[in-house]
CSV table of C-alpha atoms and ligand atoms in Angstrom, one decimal:
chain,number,residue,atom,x,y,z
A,1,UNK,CA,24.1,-19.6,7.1
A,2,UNK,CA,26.9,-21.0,4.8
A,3,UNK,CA,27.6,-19.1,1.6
A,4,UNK,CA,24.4,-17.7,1.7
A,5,UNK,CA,24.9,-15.0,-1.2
A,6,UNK,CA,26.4,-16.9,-3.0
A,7,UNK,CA,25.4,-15.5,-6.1
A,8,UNK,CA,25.8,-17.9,-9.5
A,9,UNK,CA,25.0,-16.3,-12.6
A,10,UNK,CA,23.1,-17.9,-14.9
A,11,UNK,CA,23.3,-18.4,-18.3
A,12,UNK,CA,20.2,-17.9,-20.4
A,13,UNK,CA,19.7,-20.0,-23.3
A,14,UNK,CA,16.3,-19.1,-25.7
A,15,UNK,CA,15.7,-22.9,-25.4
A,16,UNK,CA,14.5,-22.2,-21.6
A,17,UNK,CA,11.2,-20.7,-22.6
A,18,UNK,CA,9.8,-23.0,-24.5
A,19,UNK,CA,7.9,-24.9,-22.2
A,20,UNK,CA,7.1,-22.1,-19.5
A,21,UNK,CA,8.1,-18.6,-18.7
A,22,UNK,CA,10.6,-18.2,-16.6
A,23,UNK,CA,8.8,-17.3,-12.7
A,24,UNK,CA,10.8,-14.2,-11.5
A,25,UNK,CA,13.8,-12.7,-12.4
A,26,UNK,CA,14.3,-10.9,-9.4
A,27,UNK,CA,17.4,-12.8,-8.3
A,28,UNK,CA,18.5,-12.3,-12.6
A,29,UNK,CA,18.1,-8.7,-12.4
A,30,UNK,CA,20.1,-8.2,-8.9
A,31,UNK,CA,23.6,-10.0,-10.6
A,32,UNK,CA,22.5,-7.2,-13.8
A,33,UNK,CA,22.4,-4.5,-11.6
A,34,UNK,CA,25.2,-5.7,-10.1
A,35,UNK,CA,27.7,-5.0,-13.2
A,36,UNK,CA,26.4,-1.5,-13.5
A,37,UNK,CA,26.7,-0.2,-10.1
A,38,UNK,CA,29.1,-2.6,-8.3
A,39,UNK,CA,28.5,-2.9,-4.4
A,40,UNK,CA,24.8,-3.4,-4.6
A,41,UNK,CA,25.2,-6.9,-3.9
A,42,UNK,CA,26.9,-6.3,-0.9
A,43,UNK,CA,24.5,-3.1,-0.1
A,44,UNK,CA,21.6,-5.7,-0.1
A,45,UNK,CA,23.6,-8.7,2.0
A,46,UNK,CA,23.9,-5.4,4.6
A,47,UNK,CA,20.6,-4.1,5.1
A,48,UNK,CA,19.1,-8.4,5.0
A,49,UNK,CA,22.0,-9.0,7.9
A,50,UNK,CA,21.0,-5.4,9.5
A,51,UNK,CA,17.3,-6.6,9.1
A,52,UNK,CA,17.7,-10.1,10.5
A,53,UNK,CA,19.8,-9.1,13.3
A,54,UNK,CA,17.5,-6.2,14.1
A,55,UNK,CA,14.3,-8.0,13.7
A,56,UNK,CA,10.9,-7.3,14.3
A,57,UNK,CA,10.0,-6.8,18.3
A,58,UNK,CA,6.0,-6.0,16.5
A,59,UNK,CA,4.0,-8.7,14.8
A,60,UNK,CA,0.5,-7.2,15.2
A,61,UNK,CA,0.9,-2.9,13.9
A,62,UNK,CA,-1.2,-3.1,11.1
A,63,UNK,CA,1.7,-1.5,8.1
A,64,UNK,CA,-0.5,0.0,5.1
A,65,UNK,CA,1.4,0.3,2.3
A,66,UNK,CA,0.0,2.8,-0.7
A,67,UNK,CA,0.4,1.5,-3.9
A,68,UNK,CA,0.6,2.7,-7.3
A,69,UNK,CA,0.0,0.2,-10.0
A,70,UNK,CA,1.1,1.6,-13.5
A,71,UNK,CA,-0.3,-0.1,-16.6
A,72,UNK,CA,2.0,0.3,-19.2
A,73,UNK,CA,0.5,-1.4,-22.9
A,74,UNK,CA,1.0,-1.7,-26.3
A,75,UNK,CA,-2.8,-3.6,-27.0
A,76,UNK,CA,-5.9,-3.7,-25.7
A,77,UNK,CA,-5.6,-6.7,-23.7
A,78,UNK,CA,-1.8,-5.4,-22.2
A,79,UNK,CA,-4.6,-2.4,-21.0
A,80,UNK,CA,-5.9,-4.4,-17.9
A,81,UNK,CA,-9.2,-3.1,-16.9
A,82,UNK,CA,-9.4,-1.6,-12.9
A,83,UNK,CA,-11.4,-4.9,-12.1
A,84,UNK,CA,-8.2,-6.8,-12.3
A,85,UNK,CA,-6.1,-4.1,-10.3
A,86,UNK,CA,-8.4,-3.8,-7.5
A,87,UNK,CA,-8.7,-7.9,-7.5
A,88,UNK,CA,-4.9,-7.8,-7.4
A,89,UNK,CA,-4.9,-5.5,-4.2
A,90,UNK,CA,-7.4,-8.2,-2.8
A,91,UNK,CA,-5.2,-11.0,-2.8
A,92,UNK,CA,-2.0,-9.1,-1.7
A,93,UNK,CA,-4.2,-8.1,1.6
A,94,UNK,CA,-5.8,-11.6,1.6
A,95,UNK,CA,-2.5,-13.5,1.3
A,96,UNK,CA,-0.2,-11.0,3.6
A,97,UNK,CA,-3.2,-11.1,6.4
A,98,UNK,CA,-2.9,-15.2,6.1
A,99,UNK,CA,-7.5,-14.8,5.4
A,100,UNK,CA,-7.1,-16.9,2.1
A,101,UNK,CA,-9.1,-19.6,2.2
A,102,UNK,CA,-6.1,-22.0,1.4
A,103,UNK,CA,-4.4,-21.9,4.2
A,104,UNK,CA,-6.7,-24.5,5.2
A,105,UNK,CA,-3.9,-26.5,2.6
A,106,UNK,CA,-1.2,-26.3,4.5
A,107,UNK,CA,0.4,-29.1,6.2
A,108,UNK,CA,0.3,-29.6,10.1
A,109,UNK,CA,4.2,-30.0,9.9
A,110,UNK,CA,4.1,-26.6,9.6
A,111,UNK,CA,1.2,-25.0,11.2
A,112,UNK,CA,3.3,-23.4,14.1
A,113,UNK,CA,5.8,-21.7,12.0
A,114,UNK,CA,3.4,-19.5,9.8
A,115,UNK,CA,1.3,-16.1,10.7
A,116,UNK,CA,-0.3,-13.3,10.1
A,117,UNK,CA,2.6,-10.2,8.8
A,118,UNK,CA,-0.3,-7.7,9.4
A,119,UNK,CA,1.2,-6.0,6.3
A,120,UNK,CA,-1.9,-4.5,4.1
A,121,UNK,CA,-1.8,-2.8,0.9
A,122,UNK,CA,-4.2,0.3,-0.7
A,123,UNK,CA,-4.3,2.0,-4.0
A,124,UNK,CA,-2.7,5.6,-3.3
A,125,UNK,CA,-5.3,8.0,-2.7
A,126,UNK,CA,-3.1,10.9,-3.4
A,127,UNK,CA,-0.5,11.7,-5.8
A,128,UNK,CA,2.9,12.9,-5.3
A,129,UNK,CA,1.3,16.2,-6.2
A,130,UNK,CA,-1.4,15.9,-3.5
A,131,UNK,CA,-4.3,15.5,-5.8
A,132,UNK,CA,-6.5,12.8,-5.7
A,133,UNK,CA,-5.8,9.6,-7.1
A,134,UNK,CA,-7.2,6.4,-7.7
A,135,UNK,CA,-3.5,5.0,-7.7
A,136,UNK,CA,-4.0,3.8,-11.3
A,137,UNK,CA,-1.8,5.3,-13.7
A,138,UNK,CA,-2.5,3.9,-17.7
A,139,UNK,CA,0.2,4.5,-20.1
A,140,UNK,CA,0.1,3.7,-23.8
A,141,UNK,CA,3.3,2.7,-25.7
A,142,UNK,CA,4.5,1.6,-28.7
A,143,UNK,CA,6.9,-1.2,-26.8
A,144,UNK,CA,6.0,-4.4,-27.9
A,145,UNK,CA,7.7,-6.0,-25.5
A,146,UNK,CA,10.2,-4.5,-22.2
A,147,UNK,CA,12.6,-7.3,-22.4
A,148,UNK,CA,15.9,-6.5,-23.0
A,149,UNK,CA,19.2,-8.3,-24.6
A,150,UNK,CA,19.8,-11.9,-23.4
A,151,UNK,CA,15.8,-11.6,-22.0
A,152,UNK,CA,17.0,-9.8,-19.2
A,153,UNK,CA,14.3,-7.0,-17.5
A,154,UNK,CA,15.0,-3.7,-19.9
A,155,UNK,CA,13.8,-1.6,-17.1
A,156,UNK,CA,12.1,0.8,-20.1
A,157,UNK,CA,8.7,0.6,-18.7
A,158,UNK,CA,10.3,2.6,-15.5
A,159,UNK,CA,10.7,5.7,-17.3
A,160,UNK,CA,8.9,8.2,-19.8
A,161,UNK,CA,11.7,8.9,-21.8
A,162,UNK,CA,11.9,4.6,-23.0
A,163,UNK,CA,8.2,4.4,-23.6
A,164,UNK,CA,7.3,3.6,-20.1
A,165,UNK,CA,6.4,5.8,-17.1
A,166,UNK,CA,8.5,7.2,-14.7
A,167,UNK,CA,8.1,6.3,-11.1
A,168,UNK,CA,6.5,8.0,-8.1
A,169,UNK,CA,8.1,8.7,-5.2
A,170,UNK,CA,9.6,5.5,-4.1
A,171,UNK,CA,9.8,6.3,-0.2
A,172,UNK,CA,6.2,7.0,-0.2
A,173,UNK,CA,5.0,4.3,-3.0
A,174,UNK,CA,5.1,0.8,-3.8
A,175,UNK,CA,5.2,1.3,-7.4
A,176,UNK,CA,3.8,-1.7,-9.5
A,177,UNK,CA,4.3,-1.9,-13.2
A,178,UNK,CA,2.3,-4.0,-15.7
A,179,UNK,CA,3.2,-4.3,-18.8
A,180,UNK,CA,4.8,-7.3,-22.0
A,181,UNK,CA,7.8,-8.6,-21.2
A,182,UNK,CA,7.4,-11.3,-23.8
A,183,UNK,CA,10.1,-12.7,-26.2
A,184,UNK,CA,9.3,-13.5,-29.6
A,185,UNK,CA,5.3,-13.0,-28.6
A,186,UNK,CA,5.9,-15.7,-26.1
A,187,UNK,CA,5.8,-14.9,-22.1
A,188,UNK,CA,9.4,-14.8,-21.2
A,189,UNK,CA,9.0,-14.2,-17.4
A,190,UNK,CA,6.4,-13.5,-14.8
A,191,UNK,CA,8.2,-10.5,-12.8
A,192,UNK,CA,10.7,-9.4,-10.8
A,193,UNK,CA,11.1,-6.8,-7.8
A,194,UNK,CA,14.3,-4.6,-6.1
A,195,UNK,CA,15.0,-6.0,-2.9
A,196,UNK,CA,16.0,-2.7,-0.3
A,197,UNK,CA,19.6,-2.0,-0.8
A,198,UNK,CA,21.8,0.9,1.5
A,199,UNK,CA,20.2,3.3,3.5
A,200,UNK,CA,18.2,5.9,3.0
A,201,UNK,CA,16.9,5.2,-0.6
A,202,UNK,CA,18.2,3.5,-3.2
A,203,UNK,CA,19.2,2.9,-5.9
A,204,UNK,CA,22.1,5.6,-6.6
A,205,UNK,CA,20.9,6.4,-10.3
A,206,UNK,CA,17.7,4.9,-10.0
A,207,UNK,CA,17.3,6.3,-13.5
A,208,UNK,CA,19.7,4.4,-15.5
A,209,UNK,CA,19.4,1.0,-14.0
A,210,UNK,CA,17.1,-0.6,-12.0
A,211,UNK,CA,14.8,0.9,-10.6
A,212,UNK,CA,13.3,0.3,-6.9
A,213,UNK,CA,9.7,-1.3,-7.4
A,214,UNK,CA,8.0,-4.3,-8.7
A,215,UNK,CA,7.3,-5.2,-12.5
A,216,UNK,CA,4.7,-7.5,-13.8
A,217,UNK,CA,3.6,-9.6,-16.7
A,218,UNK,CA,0.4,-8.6,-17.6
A,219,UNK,CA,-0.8,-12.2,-17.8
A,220,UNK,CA,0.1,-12.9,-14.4
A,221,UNK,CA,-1.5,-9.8,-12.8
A,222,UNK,CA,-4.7,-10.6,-10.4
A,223,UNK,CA,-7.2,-13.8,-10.5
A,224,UNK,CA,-9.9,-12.7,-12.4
A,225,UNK,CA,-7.4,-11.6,-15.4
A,226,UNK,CA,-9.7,-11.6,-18.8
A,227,UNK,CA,-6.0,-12.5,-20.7
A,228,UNK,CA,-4.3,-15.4,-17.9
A,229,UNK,CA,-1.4,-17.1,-19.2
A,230,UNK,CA,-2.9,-19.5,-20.1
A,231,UNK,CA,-0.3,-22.7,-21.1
A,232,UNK,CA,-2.8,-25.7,-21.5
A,233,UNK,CA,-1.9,-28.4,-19.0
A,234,UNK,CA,1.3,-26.3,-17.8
A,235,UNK,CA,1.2,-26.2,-13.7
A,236,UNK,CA,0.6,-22.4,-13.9
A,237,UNK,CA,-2.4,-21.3,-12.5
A,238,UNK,CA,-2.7,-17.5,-12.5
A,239,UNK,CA,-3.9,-16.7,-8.9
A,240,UNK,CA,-2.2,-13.4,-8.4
A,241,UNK,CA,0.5,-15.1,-6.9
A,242,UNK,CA,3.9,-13.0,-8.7
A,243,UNK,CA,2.7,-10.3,-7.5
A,244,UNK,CA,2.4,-11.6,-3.9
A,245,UNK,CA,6.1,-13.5,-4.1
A,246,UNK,CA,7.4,-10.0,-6.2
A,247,UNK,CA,6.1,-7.7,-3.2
A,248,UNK,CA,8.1,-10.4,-0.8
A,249,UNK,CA,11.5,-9.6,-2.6
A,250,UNK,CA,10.5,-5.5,-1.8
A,251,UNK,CA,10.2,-6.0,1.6
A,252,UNK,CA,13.4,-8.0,1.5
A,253,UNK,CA,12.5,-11.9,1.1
A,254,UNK,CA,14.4,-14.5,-0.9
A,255,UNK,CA,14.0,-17.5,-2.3
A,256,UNK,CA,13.4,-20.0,0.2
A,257,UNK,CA,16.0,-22.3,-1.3
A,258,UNK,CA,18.8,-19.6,-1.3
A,259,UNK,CA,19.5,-19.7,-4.9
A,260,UNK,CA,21.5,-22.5,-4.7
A,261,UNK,CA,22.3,-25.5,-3.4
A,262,UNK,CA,21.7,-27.4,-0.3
A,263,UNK,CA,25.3,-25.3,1.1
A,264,UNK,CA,22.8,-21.6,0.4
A,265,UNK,CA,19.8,-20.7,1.7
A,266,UNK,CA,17.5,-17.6,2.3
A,267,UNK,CA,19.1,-16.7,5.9
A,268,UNK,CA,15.5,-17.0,7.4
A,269,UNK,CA,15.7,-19.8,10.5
A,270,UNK,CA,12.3,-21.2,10.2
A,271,UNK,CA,12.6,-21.5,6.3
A,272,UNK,CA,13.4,-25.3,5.2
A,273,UNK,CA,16.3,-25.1,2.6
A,274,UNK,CA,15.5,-27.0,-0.6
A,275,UNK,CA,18.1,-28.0,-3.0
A,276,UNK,CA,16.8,-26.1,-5.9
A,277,UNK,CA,13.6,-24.5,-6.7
A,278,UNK,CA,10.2,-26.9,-6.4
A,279,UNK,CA,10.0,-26.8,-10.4
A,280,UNK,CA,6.1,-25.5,-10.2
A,281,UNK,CA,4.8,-28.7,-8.8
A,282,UNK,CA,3.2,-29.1,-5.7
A,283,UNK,CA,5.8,-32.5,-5.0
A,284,UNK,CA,4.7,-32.6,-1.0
A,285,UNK,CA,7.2,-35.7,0.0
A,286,UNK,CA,10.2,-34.1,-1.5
A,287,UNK,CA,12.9,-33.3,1.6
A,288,UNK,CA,15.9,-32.4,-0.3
A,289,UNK,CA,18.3,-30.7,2.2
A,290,UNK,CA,18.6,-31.7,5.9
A,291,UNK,CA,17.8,-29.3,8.1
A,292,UNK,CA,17.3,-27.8,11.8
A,293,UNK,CA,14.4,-26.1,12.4
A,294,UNK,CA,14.2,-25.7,16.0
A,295,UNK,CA,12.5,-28.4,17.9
A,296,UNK,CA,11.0,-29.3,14.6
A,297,UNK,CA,14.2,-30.5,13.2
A,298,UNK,CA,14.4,-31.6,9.3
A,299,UNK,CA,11.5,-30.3,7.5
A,300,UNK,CA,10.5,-31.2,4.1
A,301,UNK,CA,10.6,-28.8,1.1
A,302,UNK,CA,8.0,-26.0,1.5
A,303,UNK,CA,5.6,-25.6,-1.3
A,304,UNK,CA,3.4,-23.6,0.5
A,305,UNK,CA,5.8,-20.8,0.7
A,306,UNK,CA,5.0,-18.1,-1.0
A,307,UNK,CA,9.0,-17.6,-2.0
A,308,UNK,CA,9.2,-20.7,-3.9
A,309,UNK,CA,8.5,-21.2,-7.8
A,310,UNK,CA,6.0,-24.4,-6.5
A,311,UNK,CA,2.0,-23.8,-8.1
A,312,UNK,CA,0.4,-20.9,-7.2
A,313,UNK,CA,-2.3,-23.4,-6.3
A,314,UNK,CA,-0.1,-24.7,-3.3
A,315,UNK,CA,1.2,-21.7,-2.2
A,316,UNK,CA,-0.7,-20.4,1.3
A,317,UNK,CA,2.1,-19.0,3.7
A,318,UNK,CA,4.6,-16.6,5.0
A,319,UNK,CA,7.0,-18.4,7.8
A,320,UNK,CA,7.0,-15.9,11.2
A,321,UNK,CA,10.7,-15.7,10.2
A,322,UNK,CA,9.7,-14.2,6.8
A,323,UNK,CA,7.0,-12.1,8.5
A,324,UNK,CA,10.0,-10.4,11.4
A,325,UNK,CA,11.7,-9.6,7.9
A,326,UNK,CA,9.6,-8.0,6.4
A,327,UNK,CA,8.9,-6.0,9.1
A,328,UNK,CA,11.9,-5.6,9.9
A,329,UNK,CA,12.5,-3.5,6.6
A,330,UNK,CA,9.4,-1.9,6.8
A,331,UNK,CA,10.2,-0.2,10.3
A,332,UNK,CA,13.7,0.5,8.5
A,333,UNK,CA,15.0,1.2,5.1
A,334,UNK,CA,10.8,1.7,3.9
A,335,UNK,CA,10.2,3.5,7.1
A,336,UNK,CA,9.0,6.7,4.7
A,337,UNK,CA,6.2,3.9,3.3
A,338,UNK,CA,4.0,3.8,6.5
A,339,UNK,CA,4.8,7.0,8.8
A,340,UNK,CA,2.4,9.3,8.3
A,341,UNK,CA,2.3,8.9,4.5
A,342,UNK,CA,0.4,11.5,2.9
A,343,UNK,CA,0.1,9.1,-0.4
A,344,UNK,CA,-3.0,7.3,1.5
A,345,UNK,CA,-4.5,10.5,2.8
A,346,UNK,CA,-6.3,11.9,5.9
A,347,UNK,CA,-7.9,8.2,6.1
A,348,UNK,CA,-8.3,7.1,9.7
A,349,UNK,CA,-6.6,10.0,10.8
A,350,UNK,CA,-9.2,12.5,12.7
A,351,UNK,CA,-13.0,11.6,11.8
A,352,UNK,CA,-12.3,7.9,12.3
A,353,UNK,CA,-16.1,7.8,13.3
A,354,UNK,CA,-17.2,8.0,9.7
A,355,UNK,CA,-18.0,4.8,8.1
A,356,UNK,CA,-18.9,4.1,4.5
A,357,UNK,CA,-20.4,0.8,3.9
A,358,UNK,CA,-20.9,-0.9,2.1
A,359,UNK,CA,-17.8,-0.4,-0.4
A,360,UNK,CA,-17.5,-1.1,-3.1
A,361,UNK,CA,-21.0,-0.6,-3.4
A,362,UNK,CA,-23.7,-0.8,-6.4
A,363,UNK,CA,-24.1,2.8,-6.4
A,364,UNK,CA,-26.1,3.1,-3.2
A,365,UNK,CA,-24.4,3.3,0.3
A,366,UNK,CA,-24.4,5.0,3.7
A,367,UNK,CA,-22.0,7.0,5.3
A,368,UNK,CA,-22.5,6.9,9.0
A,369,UNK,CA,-21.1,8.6,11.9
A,370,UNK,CA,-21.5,12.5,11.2
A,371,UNK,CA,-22.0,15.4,13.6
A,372,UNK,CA,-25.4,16.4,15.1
A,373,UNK,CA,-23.7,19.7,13.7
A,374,UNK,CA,-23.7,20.7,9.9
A,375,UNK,CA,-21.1,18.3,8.4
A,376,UNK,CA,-20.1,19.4,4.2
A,377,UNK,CA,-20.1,16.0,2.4
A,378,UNK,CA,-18.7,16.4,-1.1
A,379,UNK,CA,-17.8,13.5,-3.6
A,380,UNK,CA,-15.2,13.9,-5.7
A,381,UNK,CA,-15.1,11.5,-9.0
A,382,UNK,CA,-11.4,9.8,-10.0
A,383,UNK,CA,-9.8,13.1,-11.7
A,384,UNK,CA,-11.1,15.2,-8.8
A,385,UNK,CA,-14.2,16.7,-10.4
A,386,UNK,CA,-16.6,17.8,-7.5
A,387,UNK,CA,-19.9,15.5,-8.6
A,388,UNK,CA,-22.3,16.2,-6.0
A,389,UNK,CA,-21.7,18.4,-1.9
A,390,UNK,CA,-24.5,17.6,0.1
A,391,UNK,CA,-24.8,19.7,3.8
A,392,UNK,CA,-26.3,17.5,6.7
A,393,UNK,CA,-26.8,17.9,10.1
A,394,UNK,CA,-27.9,13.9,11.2
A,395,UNK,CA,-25.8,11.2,12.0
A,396,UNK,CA,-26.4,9.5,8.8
A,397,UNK,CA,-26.7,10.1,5.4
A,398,UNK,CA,-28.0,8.1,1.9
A,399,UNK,CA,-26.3,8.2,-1.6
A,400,UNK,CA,-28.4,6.4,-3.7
A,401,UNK,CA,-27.4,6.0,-7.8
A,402,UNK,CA,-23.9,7.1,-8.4
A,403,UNK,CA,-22.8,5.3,-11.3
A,404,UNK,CA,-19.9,3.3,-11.9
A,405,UNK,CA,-16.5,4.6,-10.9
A,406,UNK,CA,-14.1,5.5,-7.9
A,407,UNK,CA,-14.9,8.4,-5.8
A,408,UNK,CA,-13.5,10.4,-3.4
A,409,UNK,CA,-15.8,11.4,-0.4
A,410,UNK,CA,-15.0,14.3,1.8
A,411,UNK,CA,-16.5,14.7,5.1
A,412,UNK,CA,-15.7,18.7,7.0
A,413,UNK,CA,-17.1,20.0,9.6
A,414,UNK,CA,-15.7,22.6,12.1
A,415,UNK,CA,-13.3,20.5,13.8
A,416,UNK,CA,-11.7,18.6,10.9
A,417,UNK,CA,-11.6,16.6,7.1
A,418,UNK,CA,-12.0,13.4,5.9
A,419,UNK,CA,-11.4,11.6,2.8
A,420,UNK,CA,-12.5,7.9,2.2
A,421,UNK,CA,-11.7,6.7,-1.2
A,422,UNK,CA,-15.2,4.5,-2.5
A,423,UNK,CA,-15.7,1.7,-5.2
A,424,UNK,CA,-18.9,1.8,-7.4
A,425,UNK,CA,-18.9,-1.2,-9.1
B,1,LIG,ZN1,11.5,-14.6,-6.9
């Protein structure tokens, strides 16, 4: 627990990029924000200790977070069709709900520290305004690149006014932005995310420094990305990984080696300390600090971990320690994320009968579950046009041929309304 913020800042030099971008920034962009709004530092040591001493007494409350995922982009390619987005969703509830396939990967040395954070993600399905939304917002700029002086974050693509987009309601949203944050038309770094800092909300002038959410390269957004990074033989696989380590520093994670030496770690128990980041390899006899894990004892470095810079191709886990923590700030300081958020609608909520299946869906599907009684079914396309209202009185109902698209499909009857958010692929 030994100088575990001890924060070391670090010089950039432009020869650092020439081999690979740089993996997050997140740690970068805190000693930044830092200078501008001194405190913050210690603001986020307080709520991690608050957090950690707190912990979670839940591990199995399913936590939906709504997301917004802003594409912010200069080209075509920056312009990231919704096949990526809704494959990056994929993966965050895949690799937060521990059903990726690789878990299978991961070594037995470590098999009783891991689980399930029962933390899920969904593309808003309102706005702040209370329209409908497919939680997609697409911005086009004349930014070539969001990087700032020195290659630090700029932070423009956060707000209108710098060629960007302004953020929605961070209590209610995980906001997401994709966008170039290359240097010299070379990827400079993969992303970086605001860690909660001081209660209720932060940050004090969220609009003229960092502001709360997660950024993204576009190149390192989802695993079916048409544009990948793609760096020949480098050890960079794009898997949709950033955005899963990104969305751990949100919900309050660190590096699992501390950001230093053997002397700092990440102030999660179960976490073995490394003496540096795993340098993108997958290096599975590396043991470079001693530690005590419980009755486990000295563990080797974990490349599995999701909060290392090791290959996203040997990446598979959260610790339970990391899980309780990001919980913990989930029940806490994002508390206003998942209680009663009307950002992901009426879903569940009353008519939890209806069922839509299957979805997405090739344009024909069921909804099942109605009233014996007249039941209004309307679908709604993506900017809330009303495409078709159909009025039934039978348990179950065929849509057959709706074309390609997201749809919004409300079910009223006497007693109540329901909106399910559907994928036509
Ligand atoms: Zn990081």
């Amino acid at each position: 627990m030994k100088n575990l913020f001890s924060f070391t800042l670090i010089i950039l030099s432009l020869s650092s990029f020439s081999q690979q971008p740089h993996r997050c920034y997140t740690h970068e962009a805190m000693l930044e924000f830092e200078t501008s709004h001194p405190g913050y530092l210690q603001g986020v040591d307080e709520v991690f200790y608050r957090a950690k001493q707190n912990g979670s007494q839940d591990r199995s409350t399913v936590y939906t977070i709504p997301v917004v995922v802003h594409i912010v982009y200069n080209t075509p390619e920056e312009n990231l069709p919704d096949s990526v987005i809704f494959n990056q969703i994929e993966i965050l509830n895949e690799d937060y709900r521990r059903l990726n396939e690789d878990t299978t990967n991961l070594r037995d040395t470590f098999q009783t520290i891991v689980g399930d954070s029962f933390i899920e993600f969904q593309l808003a399905m309102f706005d702040p305004n209370g329209n409908p939304t497919t939680g997609i917002t697409r911005t086009s700029t004349t930014q070539t690149s969001f990087l700032g002086v020195g290659g630090m974050p700029a932070e423009g693509v956060k707000s209108d006014a710098n060629g960007g987009i302004d953020p929605w309601d961070q209590s209610r949203y995980l906001n997401i932005w994709v966008c170039d944050m290359s240097l010299f038309g070379s990827p400079f770094l993969l992303g970086y995310a605001t860690p909660p800092a001081d209660l209720p909300h932060w940050p004090a002038g969220s609009t003229d420094g960092m502001s709360d959410g997660v950024v993204i390269q576009y190149e390192a957004f989802g695993s079916n990305n048409p544009n990948a990074l793609d760096l020949g033989a480098g050890p960079i696989t794009v898997l949709g990984r950033t955005t899963v380590h990104e969305v751990g520093h949100y919900l309050g994670l660190r590096h699992i080696w501390g950001d230093g030496d053997c002397t700092a770690e990440d102030g999660i128990d179960d976490t073995p300390n490394a003496v540096d980041q795993s340098n993108q390899d997958c290096n599975l006899t590396a043991n470079t600090c001693t530690d005590n894990i419980g009755v486990l004892g000295d563990l080797p470095d974990m490349v599995e971990n999701y909060m290392d810079y090791s290959a996203e191709t040997c990446q598979n886990s959260f610790t339970l320690g990391q899980v309780d923590m990001m919980r913990a700030i989930l029940e806490n300081e994002r508390f206003d994320l998942i209680n009663g958020n009307p950002a992901i609608g009426f879903e569940e909520s009353n008519l939890s009968q209806v069922k839509i299946y299957p979805n997405p869906s090739n344009g024909n599907f069921v909804i099942e579950g109605l009233t014996e009684e007249v039941s209004v079914v309307s679908i709604y396309s993506n900017n809330g046009n009303l495409v078709n209202t159909i009025t039934a009185a039978k348990p179950q109902l065929e849509i057959s041929n709706l074309s390609a698209g997201i749809y919004f499909i409300s079910v009223q009857n006497d007693e109540s309304v329901e909106v399910k958010k559907i994928v036509v692929l």
